[in-house]
Amino acid sequence: MELLSTNVSFDGEHRRYRHTSATLECTMEFAVYLPPIAVGPDPQKVPALWWLSGLTCNDQNFMQKAGAQKKAAELGMAIICPDTSPRGVNLPGEDDSYDFGSGAGFYINATQQPWAPHYRMHDYVVKELSQLVESELALTGKRSISGHSMGGHGALICALRNPGRYVSVSAFAPIAHPTKCPWGEKAFKGYLGDNPAGWEEWDATLLIPEADERLPLLIDQGTADDFLESQLNPEALVEACVQHSHPINLRMRSGYDHSYFFIASFIDDHLNHHAAALGLS
Amino acid sequence: MELLSTNVSFDGEHRRYRHTSATLECTMEFAVYLPPIAVGPDPQKVPALWWLSGLTCNDQNFMQKAGAQKKAAELGMAIICPDTSPRGVNLPGEDDSYDFGSGAGFYINATQQPWAPHYRMHDYVVKELSQLVESELALTGKRSISGHSMGGHGALICALRNPGRYVSVSAFAPIAHPTKCPWGEKAFKGYLGDNPAGWEEWDATLLIPEADERLPLLIDQGTADDFLESQLNPEALVEACVQHSHPINLRMRSGYDHSYFFIASFIDDHLNHHAAALGLS
């Protein structure tokens, strides 16, 4: 992997890298925050929080806007931000809409042409990129995962589909039941085909009944989020959790919207939650 | 003034407004952060930190990237972010370069045509906008001022030229001696004319000998800042301060660059500095 840039941040380092992804068959960029103890001449290995961003984002939105580095530096936690889709693969229609194709990979593995060979963001995040950064950077290999909106749901399915791989999971305003909302229906139809039976393994709400591991779900959701009723549907996820005794903590945050101002307001709570699971506090 | 948007942030509010500026003869936008005690049905008046941004910025860069709202919410401090130049005045060449015209008002009052009637950012920030927001929002009228790069210098000259108007001043990587660097020479020649004698009243380093008020200058400067040697020249400001017994605290920050990752790392220190002067801590 090629180092593109480094910014010192709270005495740690924000770095951007480029690499060739075998899973996605394209060149990808990603960002890493390493806390002070994981940089310098004698770096110590640290656990990592994986952050999955939402529609239209790349690896930079969270690093620039969430204000997470101060707490991560204090805790001794790395943060890994992948991009949100393959890039530059030149598929027809790839850049035509904000909610499908570029910037909208949904952290699933596509089965339909022409998306199938490239749009495999689940395997990229869970397998290839973690293997790469854990071999190249000062990381222990202990992982938590979180994200926002499309990425909040991405965090939930990465955790639910891969028991034992993440020690904790949280989400901000996740698209909680994508097989039953316009964003999810459009994406799943495009990437997975017309038959909704093939969509179920990628829907967090539908994965709850079969979950092998009862990893508690920590979710923050703003009450003034413009997408709450039409797209996000946290009550469906809560209902599935209640029915199947899956621990969930859905915190409705009065007056907050879907923006990074909302994420920044509560990111420290999430970092503390993950730090406890990672053995950092 | 017209409210454009509101985002709840750390239980306070980030708001964007539009208004018609008489000073600049154009429509301007600006951003405000109001801490929790200054919003809601029974708002209390709070003091304000004015933040002046650097080249190419608008009112949003600081609000989205500096991570200042958490500390401001705790302290009970408002933050006001003006834009960095007049907008939409359609002067020839206005948008031709990143360091002159749009996004590059330098917080001075232009004397040269065609810039003179519009490019009067000093009077806009110091007089018109403060009068407007202090009459319309829950502000006490007690003010501090800070900024970055072009805006760091802007903060210094606003404080130095207007004794008694600000209770404290600080800067991140200011263009400390603009009459002697390429950015400053280009801007001052364009806005103020060919005669450097007319530039002196807008150069912080040259204002120190005549300063009526010994307001301490708090400055953070990264050692890995790409513009340090060519444009910023903090040592000239320090030399003037030492010669004229003007209190200055220049903190050279090892490894930090010119980005918002640098600003975010030390913004809480600056907010605490201003809070003490504003009577908040």
Short mmCIF file of C-alpha atoms in Angstrom, two decimals, chain B:
data_model
loop_
_atom_site.label_atom_id
_atom_site.label_comp_id
_atom_site.label_asym_id
_atom_site.label_seq_id
_atom_site.Cartn_x
_atom_site.Cartn_y
_atom_site.Cartn_z
CA MET B 1 -31.21 38.35 8.51
CA GLU B 2 -32.71 35.19 7.05
CA LEU B 3 -32.21 31.81 8.73
CA LEU B 4 -31.01 29.30 6.12
CA SER B 5 -30.56 26.17 8.23
CA THR B 6 -30.22 24.87 11.77
CA ASN B 7 -28.37 21.78 12.98
CA VAL B 8 -28.53 20.76 16.61
CA SER B 9 -24.94 20.25 17.78
CA PHE B 10 -23.92 19.28 21.33
CA ASP B 11 -27.42 20.40 22.42
CA GLY B 12 -26.74 23.89 21.06
CA GLU B 13 -27.43 25.06 17.52
CA HIS B 14 -25.31 25.57 14.42
CA ARG B 15 -27.16 28.08 12.27
CA ARG B 16 -26.50 29.61 8.87
CA TYR B 17 -27.88 33.02 7.96
CA ARG B 18 -28.06 35.25 4.87
CA HIS B 19 -28.25 39.05 4.96
CA THR B 20 -27.68 42.07 2.76
CA SER B 21 -24.49 43.85 3.76
CA ALA B 22 -24.46 47.63 3.39
CA THR B 23 -20.68 47.68 3.92
CA LEU B 24 -19.94 45.18 1.16
CA GLU B 25 -22.89 46.04 -1.09
CA CYS B 26 -23.79 42.40 -1.60
CA THR B 27 -25.60 39.44 -0.08
CA MET B 28 -23.53 37.56 2.49
CA GLU B 29 -23.87 34.31 4.40
CA PHE B 30 -22.41 33.52 7.79
CA ALA B 31 -22.58 30.79 10.44
CA VAL B 32 -23.17 30.91 14.18
CA TYR B 33 -22.79 28.31 16.89
CA LEU B 34 -24.96 28.99 19.91
CA PRO B 35 -24.32 26.91 23.04
CA PRO B 36 -27.24 25.16 24.78
CA ILE B 37 -27.88 28.01 27.26
CA ALA B 38 -28.30 30.52 24.40
CA VAL B 39 -31.05 28.63 22.57
CA GLY B 40 -34.56 27.45 23.41
CA PRO B 41 -37.51 29.27 24.94
CA ASP B 42 -35.50 31.16 27.57
CA PRO B 43 -32.09 31.89 26.03
CA GLN B 44 -29.32 33.45 28.13
CA LYS B 45 -26.96 35.93 26.54
CA VAL B 46 -23.43 34.60 26.01
CA PRO B 47 -20.12 36.08 24.86
CA ALA B 48 -18.78 35.21 21.41
CA LEU B 49 -15.59 34.04 19.78
CA TRP B 50 -15.21 35.43 16.27
CA TRP B 51 -13.43 33.03 13.91
CA LEU B 52 -11.87 34.33 10.68
CA SER B 53 -11.04 31.62 8.14
CA GLY B 54 -8.23 31.40 5.61
CA LEU B 55 -7.86 31.57 1.84
CA THR B 56 -10.52 29.69 -0.19
CA CYS B 57 -12.74 29.10 2.85
CA ASN B 58 -16.28 30.22 3.54
CA ASP B 59 -18.29 30.21 6.76
CA GLN B 60 -18.47 26.39 6.83
CA ASN B 61 -14.89 25.10 7.01
CA PHE B 62 -14.37 25.89 10.67
CA MET B 63 -17.85 24.77 11.72
CA GLN B 64 -17.46 21.40 10.00
CA LYS B 65 -13.81 20.59 10.62
CA ALA B 66 -12.45 22.27 13.77
CA GLY B 67 -14.40 20.27 16.34
CA ALA B 68 -14.93 23.39 18.47
CA GLN B 69 -18.58 22.93 19.37
CA LYS B 70 -18.13 20.49 22.24
CA LYS B 71 -15.93 22.83 24.24
CA ALA B 72 -17.99 25.90 23.26
CA ALA B 73 -21.13 24.13 24.49
CA GLU B 74 -19.47 23.32 27.82
CA LEU B 75 -18.13 26.85 28.24
CA GLY B 76 -21.31 28.64 27.17
CA MET B 77 -19.56 30.48 24.33
CA ALA B 78 -21.01 31.42 20.95
CA ILE B 79 -18.87 31.21 17.80
CA ILE B 80 -19.40 33.51 14.81
CA CYS B 81 -17.91 32.55 11.43
CA PRO B 82 -18.11 35.23 8.71
CA ASP B 83 -17.33 34.45 5.09
CA THR B 84 -13.84 35.36 3.79
CA SER B 85 -14.77 37.89 1.09
CA PRO B 86 -17.71 39.58 -0.61
CA ARG B 87 -19.59 37.20 -2.90
CA GLY B 88 -21.27 37.52 -6.27
CA VAL B 89 -20.22 41.11 -6.97
CA ASN B 90 -19.01 40.17 -10.45
CA LEU B 91 -15.77 42.11 -10.55
CA PRO B 92 -13.40 41.29 -13.43
CA GLY B 93 -10.82 38.71 -12.32
CA GLU B 94 -12.59 38.08 -9.01
CA ASP B 95 -12.55 34.30 -9.39
CA ASP B 96 -9.26 33.94 -11.27
CA SER B 97 -6.99 32.96 -8.39
CA TYR B 98 -7.32 31.34 -4.98
CA ASP B 99 -5.33 34.06 -3.22
CA PHE B 100 -7.03 37.24 -4.48
CA GLY B 101 -10.68 38.22 -4.89
CA SER B 102 -13.35 35.70 -3.91
CA GLY B 103 -12.38 33.78 -0.79
CA ALA B 104 -9.41 36.10 -0.20
CA GLY B 105 -10.66 39.38 1.27
CA PHE B 106 -7.80 39.56 3.81
CA TYR B 107 -10.01 41.41 6.36
CA ILE B 108 -8.86 44.82 5.11
CA ASN B 109 -10.67 47.78 3.50
CA ALA B 110 -9.74 48.10 -0.17
CA THR B 111 -8.98 51.56 -1.58
CA GLN B 112 -8.43 50.62 -5.23
CA GLN B 113 -11.00 50.25 -7.98
CA PRO B 114 -12.82 48.07 -8.76
CA TRP B 115 -12.41 46.45 -5.32
CA ALA B 116 -12.99 49.47 -3.08
CA PRO B 117 -16.77 49.58 -2.84
CA HIS B 118 -17.11 45.90 -1.96
CA TYR B 119 -13.90 44.52 -0.46
CA ARG B 120 -14.21 46.08 2.99
CA MET B 121 -14.06 42.95 5.11
CA HIS B 122 -12.48 44.72 8.09
CA ASP B 123 -15.39 47.08 8.55
CA TYR B 124 -17.84 44.30 7.77
CA VAL B 125 -16.49 41.99 10.47
CA VAL B 126 -15.65 44.58 13.11
CA LYS B 127 -18.68 46.83 12.73
CA GLU B 128 -21.61 45.73 10.60
CA LEU B 129 -21.78 42.02 11.32
CA SER B 130 -21.14 42.36 15.04
CA GLN B 131 -23.84 45.01 15.35
CA LEU B 132 -26.24 42.76 13.44
CA VAL B 133 -25.71 39.53 15.35
CA GLU B 134 -25.51 41.24 18.73
CA SER B 135 -28.89 42.86 18.13
CA GLU B 136 -30.54 39.70 16.78
CA LEU B 137 -29.07 36.83 18.82
CA ALA B 138 -28.56 36.04 22.52
CA LEU B 139 -25.11 37.66 22.71
CA THR B 140 -23.70 39.82 25.49
CA GLY B 141 -21.51 41.84 23.12
CA LYS B 142 -18.34 40.66 24.83
CA ARG B 143 -16.01 39.41 22.08
CA SER B 144 -12.84 37.44 21.47
CA ILE B 145 -11.30 36.84 18.05
CA SER B 146 -9.22 34.13 16.41
CA GLY B 147 -8.55 32.70 12.98
CA HIS B 148 -6.34 30.69 10.66
CA SER B 149 -3.69 31.77 8.15
CA MET B 150 -5.16 34.81 6.31
CA GLY B 151 -7.82 34.80 9.03
CA GLY B 152 -5.25 34.44 11.80
CA HIS B 153 -3.70 37.66 10.58
CA GLY B 154 -7.19 39.10 10.22
CA ALA B 155 -7.83 38.38 13.89
CA LEU B 156 -4.58 40.07 14.87
CA ILE B 157 -5.29 43.27 12.92
CA CYS B 158 -8.93 43.45 14.03
CA ALA B 159 -7.74 43.33 17.65
CA LEU B 160 -4.72 45.59 17.23
CA ARG B 161 -6.61 48.28 15.27
CA ASN B 162 -9.59 48.35 17.62
CA PRO B 163 -8.43 48.57 21.23
CA GLY B 164 -11.12 47.67 23.72
CA ARG B 165 -13.25 45.87 21.16
CA TYR B 166 -11.98 42.32 21.81
CA VAL B 167 -10.99 40.95 25.23
CA SER B 168 -8.61 38.38 23.76
CA VAL B 169 -7.01 37.36 20.48
CA SER B 170 -5.32 34.23 19.14
CA ALA B 171 -4.27 32.81 15.80
CA PHE B 172 -3.34 29.55 14.10
CA ALA B 173 -0.51 29.87 11.58
CA PRO B 174 -1.18 33.54 10.78
CA ILE B 175 0.32 35.34 7.79
CA ALA B 176 2.19 37.34 10.40
CA HIS B 177 3.89 39.99 8.26
CA PRO B 178 1.92 40.28 5.01
CA THR B 179 3.76 43.28 3.57
CA LYS B 180 6.79 40.97 3.26
CA CYS B 181 5.41 37.77 1.75
CA PRO B 182 3.98 36.82 -1.66
CA TRP B 183 0.37 36.30 -0.53
CA GLY B 184 0.29 39.63 1.29
CA GLU B 185 2.11 41.60 -1.38
CA LYS B 186 -0.26 40.38 -4.08
CA ALA B 187 -3.37 41.12 -2.03
CA PHE B 188 -2.23 44.49 -0.68
CA LYS B 189 -1.07 45.70 -4.09
CA GLY B 190 -4.41 44.75 -5.59
CA TYR B 191 -6.66 46.08 -2.85
CA LEU B 192 -4.53 49.01 -1.61
CA GLY B 193 -2.42 50.09 -4.58
CA ASP B 194 1.25 50.15 -5.50
CA ASN B 195 2.53 52.32 -2.67
CA PRO B 196 3.63 50.10 0.25
CA ALA B 197 3.26 53.02 2.66
CA GLY B 198 -0.49 52.49 2.42
CA TRP B 199 -0.10 48.84 3.40
CA GLU B 200 1.45 49.36 6.82
CA GLU B 201 -1.73 49.97 8.76
CA TRP B 202 -2.93 46.47 7.72
CA ASP B 203 0.18 44.51 8.80
CA ALA B 204 0.07 43.06 12.34
CA THR B 205 3.85 43.12 12.73
CA LEU B 206 3.93 46.82 11.80
CA LEU B 207 1.02 47.64 14.12
CA ILE B 208 2.80 46.32 17.22
CA PRO B 209 5.01 49.42 17.81
CA GLU B 210 1.94 51.69 17.91
CA ALA B 211 -0.45 49.37 19.76
CA ASP B 212 -2.46 51.27 22.38
CA GLU B 213 -3.42 48.09 24.17
CA ARG B 214 -1.07 45.26 25.18
CA LEU B 215 -3.49 42.42 24.46
CA PRO B 216 -1.45 39.19 24.70
CA LEU B 217 -1.09 37.33 21.38
CA LEU B 218 -1.55 33.54 21.58
CA ILE B 219 -0.27 31.84 18.42
CA ASP B 220 0.06 28.18 17.46
CA GLN B 221 2.26 27.33 14.49
CA GLY B 222 3.05 23.88 13.08
CA THR B 223 6.68 23.11 12.31
CA ALA B 224 5.70 21.00 9.26
CA ASP B 225 3.54 23.77 7.76
CA ASP B 226 4.39 24.01 4.04
CA PHE B 227 3.84 27.79 4.13
CA LEU B 228 5.90 28.52 7.23
CA GLU B 229 9.04 29.83 5.54
CA SER B 230 7.58 31.33 2.40
CA GLN B 231 4.44 33.05 3.68
CA LEU B 232 3.89 33.06 7.43
CA ASN B 233 6.98 34.59 9.04
CA PRO B 234 6.01 34.40 12.74
CA GLU B 235 9.55 35.36 13.78
CA ALA B 236 9.02 38.89 12.44
CA LEU B 237 5.99 39.30 14.69
CA VAL B 238 7.85 37.88 17.66
CA GLU B 239 10.74 40.28 17.06
CA ALA B 240 8.38 43.27 16.97
CA CYS B 241 6.69 42.09 20.16
CA VAL B 242 9.99 41.61 21.97
CA GLN B 243 11.25 45.03 20.91
CA HIS B 244 8.07 46.75 22.05
CA SER B 245 7.29 44.66 25.14
CA HIS B 246 4.09 43.35 23.63
CA PRO B 247 3.13 40.00 25.26
CA ILE B 248 3.21 37.07 22.83
CA ASN B 249 3.10 33.31 23.26
CA LEU B 250 4.20 31.57 20.04
CA ARG B 251 3.89 27.82 20.44
CA MET B 252 5.75 25.90 17.75
CA ARG B 253 3.94 22.56 17.39
CA SER B 254 6.25 19.80 16.28
CA GLY B 255 5.16 17.93 13.15
CA TYR B 256 1.87 19.78 12.60
CA ASP B 257 0.94 21.18 9.18
CA HIS B 258 -1.38 23.94 7.90
CA SER B 259 -4.58 21.84 7.86
CA TYR B 260 -7.69 21.66 10.00
CA PHE B 261 -6.19 18.54 11.61
CA PHE B 262 -3.74 20.99 13.21
CA ILE B 263 -6.47 23.45 14.19
CA ALA B 264 -8.67 20.72 15.69
CA SER B 265 -5.75 19.47 17.79
CA PHE B 266 -5.38 22.79 19.63
CA ILE B 267 -8.73 24.55 19.31
CA ASP B 268 -9.76 23.60 22.85
CA ASP B 269 -6.66 25.35 24.21
CA HIS B 270 -7.65 28.49 22.35
CA LEU B 271 -11.25 28.29 23.52
CA ASN B 272 -10.05 27.98 27.13
CA HIS B 273 -7.79 31.00 26.61
CA HIS B 274 -10.68 33.09 25.33
CA ALA B 275 -13.08 31.75 27.98
CA ALA B 276 -10.80 33.07 30.72
CA ALA B 277 -10.79 36.54 29.16
CA LEU B 278 -14.54 36.41 28.58
CA GLY B 279 -15.18 35.54 32.22
CA LEU B 280 -16.43 32.03 31.46
CA SER B 281 -13.90 30.01 33.43
#
